[in-house]
Amino acid sequence: MDNLQLEINFSERRNRFRDALNAGEFVLLVENSSPGRDNDPAASADRLAALENAVLDIKGINASLAITDRCHTVDVWRAAEYASALSAENRDRHVIYLSGRDTTLNETRNLIDIAANAGNCNIVPASGSVIPGDSVRESRKRTFTESIEILQELASHPYGFFSGATVNPYQYTGWSLMGQYFKLVKKLNSGASFLVTQAGWDMLKLQSLRWYLTGRSLFYPMIARLILLTPEKVERILAGEYPGISISHDFQRILEKELHYSNTQFEAAQYRRLELQAAGCRLLGFSGIQLAGVEQPGKAKIAAERIVNALREFTDFDHWLEEYNSYLARTEMAPFSSSFYLYDRTLRRPYPENDRPIANELDDPMVSGAEKLGYNLRKFLFVHADRQKADHQRLFKKLFAGCRSCDVCRLPATSFVCTENCPKRLANGPCGGVKPNGNCEITNSECIHCKVVRLADWAGELPKLEDHILPPGIRRIL
């Protein structure tokens, strides 16, 4: 009887955020970060309540909050805890994030239970960003519960969460881009029902992601994360304090020119840029935007009003494209001249002309002779390693694959590269903090997972990279 009652309650629970996406409404998520634990809890709750009231009062667009978790800082309230200050009757309208950084599997399960008990049903997991300034050794000491593992926990929970996935489409080598896409497919297969992109300004990259998913017949609601820039935020992005977010040299020059005129001119330019991005996202088939940088109620209302006006102004793609070309397209958003785009680099139409868009070929993977020799040797030695005990041939694995005494061996599924060498120990693909050139945010050398994709491309084994969801090499549960 108890199980039956639970099933009935779960099936009847409303979720207005999910319903809005399913109904094709264009939504606005106003981003808010959980505060530091040194803040007065009552004052923090009052500020959140004021922002929530202001956002829910916005007219002309379906607006709600996105509460991020452990962004850029360490000692902060967890989003699942902080979100308990939201009004109980409106928690189904909001989204909360769940970071895997410094969070064991059991701690993750506890946070999921907190969210369920509070009625926060929309959750977006993220593996978590590093702390700016952390060395490789310091990063490896931290626990990162991978977003895919969190998605699996959410999918198996009886509460019935509506889960999202993150993806960073602003990658400019073929292998770093495809690494993001392959991992996104794994997330969708793990239970994600919508996706949120990393923040950026290159509309072509957003279009490429939309076209790629369309070509794969993967029709999921997509939300683009946007940032209303301030001079301080520009400085912090350029200083590398926002992993995964980059500003091209040409865009930096434009921003400096805007700031040179006056702060007022700079602010006006950012609002116009935001308007064009928001309208463009809708016309390219996105289901909404998540806006960072407007955490004060007054600023959130002003930004929302500008967005609503832009959505009314631009209802036709060609009209929007004309304004975009005159205002934004003069700025080169790609970080370097040889930047890779999966499709053509021209915003000529909102959707592919054919049922399946035609993708550009990946660049030559540039696998050196030493890499080829190492790959073939490891394949010869470890082709069945995933079916054997992890400690089988451990010495050879350490010598030829740099293995780190994993509890389970995954070499045949990762181009015979031990992904435990990732500073975050991620198993299933790159994190969102990878630099635009495919380098790791921590080591500044090639991301382990980009190397996996590059070798798989050379070996003709790209499809298998999204076939299997891999367990952690070394599990940290407690």
Short mmCIF file of C-alpha atoms in Angstrom, two decimals:
data_model
loop_
_atom_site.label_atom_id
_atom_site.label_comp_id
_atom_site.label_asym_id
_atom_site.label_seq_id
_atom_site.Cartn_x
_atom_site.Cartn_y
_atom_site.Cartn_z
CA MET A 1 0.00 0.00 0.00
CA ASP A 2 2.83 2.40 0.88
CA ASN A 3 4.56 1.76 -2.44
CA LEU A 4 1.29 2.29 -4.31
CA GLN A 5 0.68 5.56 -2.47
CA LEU A 6 4.19 6.77 -3.31
CA GLU A 7 3.68 5.94 -6.97
CA ILE A 8 0.40 7.87 -7.04
CA ASN A 9 1.93 10.91 -5.37
CA PHE A 10 4.88 10.95 -7.73
CA SER A 11 2.75 10.66 -10.84
CA GLU A 12 0.51 13.53 -9.76
CA ARG A 13 3.32 15.94 -8.84
CA ARG A 14 3.35 18.99 -11.04
CA ASN A 15 6.48 20.39 -12.65
CA ARG A 16 5.84 23.71 -14.34
CA PHE A 17 9.40 24.06 -15.63
CA ARG A 18 9.18 20.72 -17.42
CA ASP A 19 5.69 21.52 -18.69
CA ALA A 20 6.88 24.84 -20.13
CA LEU A 21 9.70 23.16 -22.05
CA ASN A 22 7.40 20.41 -23.30
CA ALA A 23 4.87 23.03 -24.43
CA GLY A 24 7.51 24.84 -26.48
CA GLU A 25 7.59 27.98 -24.32
CA PHE A 26 10.80 30.03 -24.46
CA VAL A 27 12.02 30.21 -20.86
CA LEU A 28 14.37 32.52 -18.98
CA LEU A 29 16.41 31.16 -16.08
CA VAL A 30 18.00 33.88 -13.95
CA GLU A 31 21.20 32.48 -12.48
CA ASN A 32 21.99 32.89 -8.79
CA SER A 33 24.96 31.44 -6.92
CA SER A 34 24.66 29.93 -3.48
CA PRO A 35 26.30 32.23 -0.89
CA GLY A 36 29.31 31.61 1.32
CA ARG A 37 28.76 29.95 4.67
CA ASP A 38 30.12 33.06 6.36
CA ASN A 39 27.00 34.93 5.22
CA ASP A 40 24.12 35.28 7.64
CA PRO A 41 21.64 32.54 6.64
CA ALA A 42 18.58 34.67 7.37
CA ALA A 43 19.89 37.59 5.32
CA SER A 44 20.81 35.24 2.45
CA ALA A 45 17.32 33.73 2.53
CA ASP A 46 15.76 37.20 2.43
CA ARG A 47 17.89 38.17 -0.59
CA LEU A 48 16.92 34.97 -2.40
CA ALA A 49 13.24 35.55 -1.62
CA ALA A 50 13.45 39.09 -3.00
CA LEU A 51 15.10 37.85 -6.20
CA GLU A 52 12.58 35.02 -6.56
CA ASN A 53 9.64 37.42 -6.18
CA ALA A 54 11.12 39.81 -8.74
CA VAL A 55 11.81 37.04 -11.27
CA LEU A 56 8.42 35.36 -10.90
CA ASP A 57 6.81 38.76 -11.37
CA ILE A 58 8.45 39.23 -14.81
CA LYS A 59 5.89 39.62 -17.59
CA GLY A 60 6.16 38.49 -21.20
CA ILE A 61 8.35 35.42 -20.66
CA ASN A 62 8.30 32.31 -18.48
CA ALA A 63 10.97 33.27 -15.91
CA SER A 64 12.40 31.37 -12.95
CA LEU A 65 15.69 30.81 -11.13
CA ALA A 66 18.72 28.58 -11.66
CA ILE A 67 20.69 28.10 -8.42
CA THR A 68 24.30 27.13 -9.17
CA ASP A 69 26.40 24.99 -6.86
CA ARG A 70 29.97 25.63 -5.71
CA CYS A 71 30.88 27.95 -8.56
CA HIS A 72 34.41 29.40 -8.32
CA THR A 73 34.56 29.19 -4.50
CA VAL A 74 34.91 26.54 -1.81
CA ASP A 75 33.08 27.26 1.43
CA VAL A 76 29.56 27.96 0.21
CA TRP A 77 26.11 26.61 0.94
CA ARG A 78 25.17 23.72 -1.28
CA ALA A 79 22.50 24.65 -3.81
CA ALA A 80 20.22 21.88 -2.52
CA GLU A 81 20.40 23.44 0.95
CA TYR A 82 20.15 27.06 -0.22
CA ALA A 83 17.15 26.30 -2.44
CA SER A 84 15.12 25.37 0.63
CA ALA A 85 14.68 29.14 1.08
CA LEU A 86 12.63 29.25 -2.12
CA SER A 87 8.87 29.44 -1.72
CA ALA A 88 7.54 25.91 -1.35
CA GLU A 89 4.68 26.42 -3.82
CA ASN A 90 7.06 27.50 -6.60
CA ARG A 91 10.01 25.12 -6.29
CA ASP A 92 8.85 23.13 -9.31
CA ARG A 93 9.47 26.24 -11.45
CA HIS A 94 13.15 26.57 -10.57
CA VAL A 95 16.32 24.63 -11.43
CA ILE A 96 19.14 23.75 -9.05
CA TYR A 97 22.62 22.53 -9.89
CA LEU A 98 24.54 19.78 -8.13
CA SER A 99 28.34 19.92 -8.30
CA GLY A 100 30.43 16.79 -7.93
CA ARG A 101 33.50 18.69 -6.72
CA ASP A 102 34.58 17.72 -3.19
CA THR A 103 31.49 15.50 -3.03
CA THR A 104 31.59 11.75 -2.50
CA LEU A 105 28.92 9.44 -3.86
CA ASN A 106 27.23 9.14 -0.47
CA GLU A 107 27.27 12.92 -0.04
CA THR A 108 25.74 13.22 -3.49
CA ARG A 109 22.95 10.84 -2.52
CA ASN A 110 22.31 12.87 0.63
CA LEU A 111 22.01 16.10 -1.38
CA ILE A 112 19.62 14.39 -3.79
CA ASP A 113 17.47 13.33 -0.82
CA ILE A 114 17.52 16.91 0.50
CA ALA A 115 16.30 18.16 -2.88
CA ALA A 116 13.56 15.51 -3.02
CA ASN A 117 12.34 16.26 0.49
CA ALA A 118 12.19 19.98 -0.31
CA GLY A 119 10.34 19.46 -3.60
CA ASN A 120 13.15 20.71 -5.85
CA CYS A 121 12.55 18.45 -8.82
CA ASN A 122 14.69 20.04 -11.58
CA ILE A 123 18.38 19.26 -11.17
CA VAL A 124 21.39 19.78 -13.44
CA PRO A 125 24.49 17.84 -12.33
CA ALA A 126 28.01 19.05 -13.11
CA SER A 127 31.28 17.30 -12.35
CA GLY A 128 32.49 20.62 -10.93
CA SER A 129 35.15 23.18 -11.72
CA VAL A 130 38.57 23.33 -10.12
CA ILE A 131 39.51 26.01 -7.65
CA PRO A 132 41.51 28.71 -9.48
CA GLY A 133 45.14 28.30 -8.53
CA ASP A 134 44.92 24.60 -7.66
CA SER A 135 47.91 22.59 -8.84
CA VAL A 136 47.58 19.19 -10.49
CA ARG A 137 48.44 17.51 -7.19
CA GLU A 138 45.89 19.60 -5.29
CA SER A 139 43.23 18.84 -7.88
CA ARG A 140 43.91 15.12 -7.71
CA LYS A 141 43.41 15.21 -3.94
CA ARG A 142 39.87 16.45 -4.45
CA THR A 143 36.94 14.12 -5.08
CA PHE A 144 35.01 14.74 -8.30
CA THR A 145 31.84 12.69 -8.66
CA GLU A 146 31.24 12.71 -12.40
CA SER A 147 28.03 14.27 -13.71
CA ILE A 148 27.07 11.05 -15.50
CA GLU A 149 27.22 9.14 -12.22
CA ILE A 150 25.01 11.80 -10.60
CA LEU A 151 22.54 11.52 -13.49
CA GLN A 152 22.36 7.77 -12.92
CA GLU A 153 21.61 8.38 -9.24
CA LEU A 154 18.88 10.86 -10.13
CA ALA A 155 17.36 8.46 -12.67
CA SER A 156 17.19 5.63 -10.13
CA HIS A 157 15.73 7.78 -7.34
CA PRO A 158 12.01 7.15 -6.68
CA TYR A 159 11.23 10.88 -6.54
CA GLY A 160 11.17 11.26 -10.32
CA PHE A 161 13.54 14.14 -11.02
CA PHE A 162 13.61 16.14 -14.25
CA SER A 163 17.34 16.14 -14.91
CA GLY A 164 19.47 18.27 -17.21
CA ALA A 165 22.92 17.92 -18.74
CA THR A 166 25.66 20.46 -19.30
CA VAL A 167 27.78 20.75 -22.45
CA ASN A 168 30.48 23.13 -23.63
CA PRO A 169 30.01 23.67 -27.39
CA TYR A 170 32.69 26.39 -27.54
CA GLN A 171 35.49 24.04 -28.55
CA TYR A 172 37.67 24.81 -31.55
CA THR A 173 39.50 21.59 -32.36
CA GLY A 174 37.64 18.66 -33.84
CA TRP A 175 38.60 16.28 -31.03
CA SER A 176 37.71 18.59 -28.15
CA LEU A 177 34.37 19.39 -29.81
CA MET A 178 33.48 15.77 -30.52
CA GLY A 179 34.55 14.82 -27.02
CA GLN A 180 31.91 17.21 -25.68
CA TYR A 181 29.27 15.86 -28.09
CA PHE A 182 30.02 12.21 -27.30
CA LYS A 183 29.83 12.85 -23.57
CA LEU A 184 26.56 14.73 -24.04
CA VAL A 185 25.05 11.67 -25.74
CA LYS A 186 26.16 9.58 -22.76
CA LYS A 187 24.43 12.05 -20.44
CA LEU A 188 21.23 11.86 -22.44
CA ASN A 189 21.43 8.08 -22.29
CA SER A 190 21.89 8.35 -18.51
CA GLY A 191 18.59 10.10 -17.97
CA ALA A 192 19.05 13.78 -18.86
CA SER A 193 15.89 15.28 -20.38
CA PHE A 194 17.20 18.73 -21.34
CA LEU A 195 20.58 20.39 -21.71
CA VAL A 196 22.28 23.65 -20.77
CA THR A 197 25.30 24.98 -22.63
CA GLN A 198 28.36 26.68 -21.19
CA ALA A 199 28.41 30.45 -21.65
CA GLY A 200 29.90 31.97 -24.80
CA TRP A 201 29.35 34.42 -27.63
CA ASP A 202 29.88 32.40 -30.82
CA MET A 203 26.40 31.84 -32.25
CA LEU A 204 27.82 29.48 -34.86
CA LYS A 205 28.80 27.05 -32.11
CA LEU A 206 25.26 27.10 -30.73
CA GLN A 207 23.92 26.46 -34.22
CA SER A 208 26.36 23.58 -34.72
CA LEU A 209 25.16 21.91 -31.54
CA ARG A 210 21.53 22.29 -32.60
CA TRP A 211 22.28 20.88 -36.06
CA TYR A 212 24.32 17.99 -34.66
CA LEU A 213 21.51 16.87 -32.38
CA THR A 214 18.98 17.33 -35.19
CA GLY A 215 21.13 15.16 -37.44
CA ARG A 216 21.15 12.48 -34.76
CA SER A 217 17.35 12.79 -34.27
CA LEU A 218 17.98 13.85 -30.68
CA PHE A 219 15.25 16.38 -30.02
CA TYR A 220 15.83 17.62 -26.49
CA PRO A 221 15.05 21.07 -25.08
CA MET A 222 18.21 23.19 -25.21
CA ILE A 223 18.98 26.16 -22.98
CA ALA A 224 21.87 28.50 -23.80
CA ARG A 225 23.75 30.05 -20.90
CA LEU A 226 24.48 33.74 -21.50
CA ILE A 227 26.40 36.29 -19.44
CA LEU A 228 25.72 39.99 -19.10
CA LEU A 229 29.31 41.20 -19.01
CA THR A 230 30.77 43.81 -16.68
CA PRO A 231 34.38 45.09 -16.78
CA GLU A 232 35.12 43.00 -13.68
CA LYS A 233 33.72 39.83 -15.26
CA VAL A 234 35.77 40.42 -18.41
CA GLU A 235 38.95 40.68 -16.32
CA ARG A 236 38.12 37.51 -14.41
CA ILE A 237 37.36 35.55 -17.59
CA LEU A 238 40.63 36.70 -19.16
CA ALA A 239 42.44 35.71 -15.96
CA GLY A 240 41.08 32.16 -16.28
CA GLU A 241 38.84 32.35 -13.21
CA TYR A 242 35.83 31.05 -15.16
CA PRO A 243 36.98 27.66 -16.55
CA GLY A 244 35.45 26.80 -19.90
CA ILE A 245 34.57 30.40 -20.80
CA SER A 246 36.82 32.23 -23.23
CA ILE A 247 36.97 35.59 -24.96
CA SER A 248 38.69 35.79 -28.34
CA HIS A 249 41.37 38.42 -28.98
CA ASP A 250 39.11 40.23 -31.43
CA PHE A 251 36.19 40.24 -29.00
CA GLN A 252 38.50 41.46 -26.25
CA ARG A 253 39.56 44.35 -28.48
CA ILE A 254 35.91 45.29 -29.11
CA LEU A 255 35.13 45.17 -25.38
CA GLU A 256 38.11 47.38 -24.57
CA LYS A 257 36.97 49.84 -27.21
CA GLU A 258 33.46 49.92 -25.75
CA LEU A 259 34.83 50.50 -22.26
CA HIS A 260 37.14 53.23 -23.52
CA TYR A 261 34.17 55.42 -24.46
CA SER A 262 32.45 55.20 -21.06
CA ASN A 263 30.94 52.75 -18.60
CA THR A 264 27.52 53.75 -19.89
CA GLN A 265 28.53 52.93 -23.47
CA PHE A 266 29.96 49.60 -22.32
CA GLU A 267 26.76 48.67 -20.48
CA ALA A 268 24.55 49.66 -23.40
CA ALA A 269 26.65 47.53 -25.76
CA GLN A 270 26.32 44.49 -23.48
CA TYR A 271 22.55 44.82 -23.30
CA ARG A 272 22.28 45.02 -27.09
CA ARG A 273 24.56 42.01 -27.42
CA LEU A 274 22.38 40.14 -24.92
CA GLU A 275 19.23 41.05 -26.86
CA LEU A 276 20.66 39.72 -30.12
CA GLN A 277 21.94 36.54 -28.50
CA ALA A 278 18.62 35.81 -26.79
CA ALA A 279 16.56 36.40 -29.93
CA GLY A 280 19.05 34.39 -31.98
CA CYS A 281 18.84 31.46 -29.59
CA ARG A 282 15.08 31.27 -30.01
CA LEU A 283 15.29 31.52 -33.80
CA LEU A 284 17.95 28.78 -33.88
CA GLY A 285 15.61 26.41 -32.06
CA PHE A 286 16.69 26.78 -28.44
CA SER A 287 14.09 26.42 -25.71
CA GLY A 288 15.41 29.18 -23.50
CA ILE A 289 18.36 30.95 -21.96
CA GLN A 290 20.04 30.91 -18.57
CA LEU A 291 21.31 34.40 -17.75
CA ALA A 292 24.25 35.04 -15.43
CA GLY A 293 25.31 38.42 -14.10
CA VAL A 294 21.92 39.77 -13.01
CA GLU A 295 21.63 38.63 -9.40
CA GLN A 296 20.04 41.86 -8.12
CA PRO A 297 16.24 42.04 -8.49
CA GLY A 298 16.31 45.39 -10.27
CA LYS A 299 18.97 44.30 -12.75
CA ALA A 300 17.16 41.03 -13.42
CA LYS A 301 13.96 42.91 -14.27
CA ILE A 302 15.78 45.32 -16.60
CA ALA A 303 17.53 42.46 -18.41
CA ALA A 304 14.28 40.51 -18.72
CA GLU A 305 12.50 43.53 -20.16
CA ARG A 306 15.25 43.96 -22.76
CA ILE A 307 15.04 40.27 -23.66
CA VAL A 308 11.25 40.34 -23.99
CA ASN A 309 11.47 43.39 -26.26
CA ALA A 310 14.12 41.66 -28.39
CA LEU A 311 11.95 38.56 -28.77
CA ARG A 312 9.14 40.80 -29.99
CA GLU A 313 11.50 42.73 -32.28
CA PHE A 314 13.00 39.68 -33.97
CA THR A 315 10.43 37.11 -35.04
CA ASP A 316 11.98 36.48 -38.46
CA PHE A 317 15.39 34.87 -38.93
CA ASP A 318 16.42 37.05 -41.88
CA HIS A 319 15.53 40.23 -39.98
CA TRP A 320 17.56 39.05 -37.00
CA LEU A 321 20.46 37.95 -39.21
CA GLU A 322 20.69 41.38 -40.83
CA GLU A 323 21.01 43.06 -37.44
CA TYR A 324 23.36 40.37 -36.16
CA ASN A 325 25.65 40.78 -39.15
CA SER A 326 25.77 44.54 -38.74
CA TYR A 327 26.39 44.43 -34.99
CA LEU A 328 28.02 41.16 -33.96
CA ALA A 329 29.38 39.36 -37.01
CA ARG A 330 32.11 41.96 -37.46
CA THR A 331 33.72 40.47 -34.35
CA GLU A 332 35.69 37.24 -34.80
CA MET A 333 34.61 35.02 -31.93
CA ALA A 334 36.92 32.12 -32.83
CA PRO A 335 40.10 32.15 -30.71
CA PHE A 336 42.51 31.22 -33.51
CA SER A 337 42.61 31.14 -37.30
CA SER A 338 42.50 27.35 -37.70
CA SER A 339 39.42 26.96 -35.48
CA PHE A 340 37.28 23.93 -36.32
CA TYR A 341 33.56 24.21 -37.11
CA LEU A 342 31.52 21.07 -37.64
CA TYR A 343 29.33 22.86 -40.20
CA ASP A 344 29.90 25.84 -42.48
CA ARG A 345 30.85 29.10 -40.79
CA THR A 346 27.96 31.15 -42.12
CA LEU A 347 24.67 31.80 -40.35
CA ARG A 348 22.62 31.57 -43.53
CA ARG A 349 19.58 29.68 -42.30
CA PRO A 350 18.16 28.59 -38.97
CA TYR A 351 17.76 24.91 -39.81
CA PRO A 352 19.52 22.41 -42.09
CA GLU A 353 18.21 22.40 -45.66
CA ASN A 354 18.28 18.61 -45.79
CA ASP A 355 17.03 16.11 -43.26
CA ARG A 356 20.61 15.51 -42.19
CA PRO A 357 23.14 18.38 -42.11
CA ILE A 358 26.43 17.72 -43.85
CA ALA A 359 29.33 17.93 -41.42
CA ASN A 360 32.88 18.97 -42.19
CA GLU A 361 35.56 16.31 -41.96
CA LEU A 362 37.67 16.28 -38.83
CA ASP A 363 41.22 17.51 -39.25
CA ASP A 364 44.10 15.08 -39.59
CA PRO A 365 44.47 13.63 -36.07
CA MET A 366 48.24 14.14 -36.33
CA VAL A 367 49.14 10.95 -34.48
CA SER A 368 52.90 10.71 -34.21
CA GLY A 369 54.88 7.58 -34.93
CA ALA A 370 55.54 7.13 -31.22
CA GLU A 371 51.82 7.43 -30.46
CA LYS A 372 50.96 4.86 -33.13
CA LEU A 373 53.55 2.45 -31.77
CA GLY A 374 52.31 2.96 -28.21
CA TYR A 375 48.68 2.49 -29.22
CA ASN A 376 49.39 -0.74 -31.12
CA LEU A 377 51.50 -2.10 -28.28
CA ARG A 378 48.86 -1.33 -25.65
CA LYS A 379 46.14 -2.79 -27.86
CA PHE A 380 48.16 -5.99 -28.25
CA LEU A 381 48.78 -6.27 -24.51
CA PHE A 382 45.47 -5.04 -23.10
CA VAL A 383 42.81 -5.78 -25.71
CA HIS A 384 40.85 -7.88 -23.16
CA ALA A 385 41.76 -5.85 -20.06
CA ASP A 386 38.16 -4.85 -19.38
CA ARG A 387 37.22 -8.52 -19.01
CA GLN A 388 40.08 -9.35 -16.66
CA LYS A 389 40.83 -8.46 -13.07
CA ALA A 390 42.07 -4.91 -12.79
CA ASP A 391 45.39 -5.97 -11.26
CA HIS A 392 46.15 -8.32 -14.16
CA GLN A 393 49.37 -7.15 -15.87
CA ARG A 394 49.42 -4.15 -13.52
CA LEU A 395 53.15 -3.56 -13.95
CA PHE A 396 52.86 -3.52 -17.76
CA LYS A 397 49.84 -1.22 -17.51
CA LYS A 398 51.80 1.18 -15.37
CA LEU A 399 54.80 1.08 -17.70
CA PHE A 400 52.98 1.40 -21.03
CA ALA A 401 49.71 3.17 -20.14
CA GLY A 402 50.62 5.14 -17.03
CA CYS A 403 47.90 3.33 -15.11
CA ARG A 404 47.19 4.25 -11.49
CA SER A 405 46.06 0.98 -9.89
CA CYS A 406 42.39 1.34 -10.82
CA ASP A 407 39.70 -0.83 -9.28
CA VAL A 408 38.34 -1.56 -12.76
CA CYS A 409 40.20 -1.39 -16.08
CA ARG A 410 38.62 0.57 -18.95
CA LEU A 411 41.53 0.73 -21.41
CA PRO A 412 39.80 -0.98 -24.39
CA ALA A 413 36.98 1.60 -24.24
CA THR A 414 39.30 4.63 -24.02
CA SER A 415 41.71 4.15 -26.94
CA PHE A 416 44.04 2.39 -24.48
CA VAL A 417 44.62 5.66 -22.62
CA CYS A 418 44.19 5.50 -18.84
CA THR A 419 41.68 8.26 -18.10
CA GLU A 420 42.51 8.04 -14.40
CA ASN A 421 45.33 10.44 -15.35
CA CYS A 422 42.69 13.14 -15.82
CA PRO A 423 43.28 15.52 -12.85
CA LYS A 424 39.58 15.15 -11.98
CA ARG A 425 39.67 11.37 -12.62
CA LEU A 426 36.70 11.64 -14.99
CA ALA A 427 35.94 8.43 -16.88
CA ASN A 428 33.40 9.30 -19.56
CA GLY A 429 34.76 12.31 -21.38
CA PRO A 430 35.99 15.87 -20.96
CA CYS A 431 34.65 18.33 -18.44
CA GLY A 432 33.24 21.73 -19.37
CA GLY A 433 36.44 23.48 -18.30
CA VAL A 434 38.51 22.34 -21.29
CA LYS A 435 40.17 25.25 -23.04
CA PRO A 436 39.09 26.14 -26.61
CA ASN A 437 42.25 24.51 -28.03
CA GLY A 438 41.57 21.21 -26.25
CA ASN A 439 44.03 21.73 -23.41
CA CYS A 440 43.24 20.80 -19.83
CA GLU A 441 42.28 23.72 -17.59
CA ILE A 442 44.72 22.43 -14.94
CA THR A 443 47.76 21.01 -16.73
CA ASN A 444 47.53 23.26 -19.82
CA SER A 445 48.55 20.23 -21.89
CA GLU A 446 46.27 18.17 -24.12
CA CYS A 447 43.17 17.01 -22.27
CA ILE A 448 43.33 13.25 -21.70
CA HIS A 449 39.87 12.83 -23.21
CA CYS A 450 40.76 14.87 -26.30
CA LYS A 451 43.68 12.49 -26.78
CA VAL A 452 41.26 9.56 -26.51
CA VAL A 453 39.09 11.06 -29.28
CA ARG A 454 42.12 11.86 -31.45
CA LEU A 455 43.47 8.31 -31.22
CA ALA A 456 40.00 6.84 -31.79
CA ASP A 457 39.65 8.99 -34.91
CA TRP A 458 42.96 7.71 -36.23
CA ALA A 459 42.04 4.10 -35.38
CA GLY A 460 38.57 4.42 -36.95
CA GLU A 461 36.83 3.75 -33.64
CA LEU A 462 35.03 7.04 -32.90
CA PRO A 463 31.51 5.54 -32.56
CA LYS A 464 32.47 3.37 -29.60
CA LEU A 465 33.27 6.44 -27.49
CA GLU A 466 29.58 7.00 -26.78
CA ASP A 467 28.57 3.33 -26.61
CA HIS A 468 29.53 2.54 -23.03
CA ILE A 469 29.06 4.47 -19.80
CA LEU A 470 32.20 3.74 -17.80
CA PRO A 471 32.47 3.39 -14.02
CA PRO A 472 35.03 5.37 -12.01
CA GLY A 473 38.49 3.84 -11.99
CA ILE A 474 38.80 4.35 -8.24
CA ARG A 475 35.46 4.75 -6.46
CA ARG A 476 35.20 7.09 -3.50
CA ILE A 477 31.87 6.39 -1.82
CA LEU A 478 32.15 7.69 1.75
#
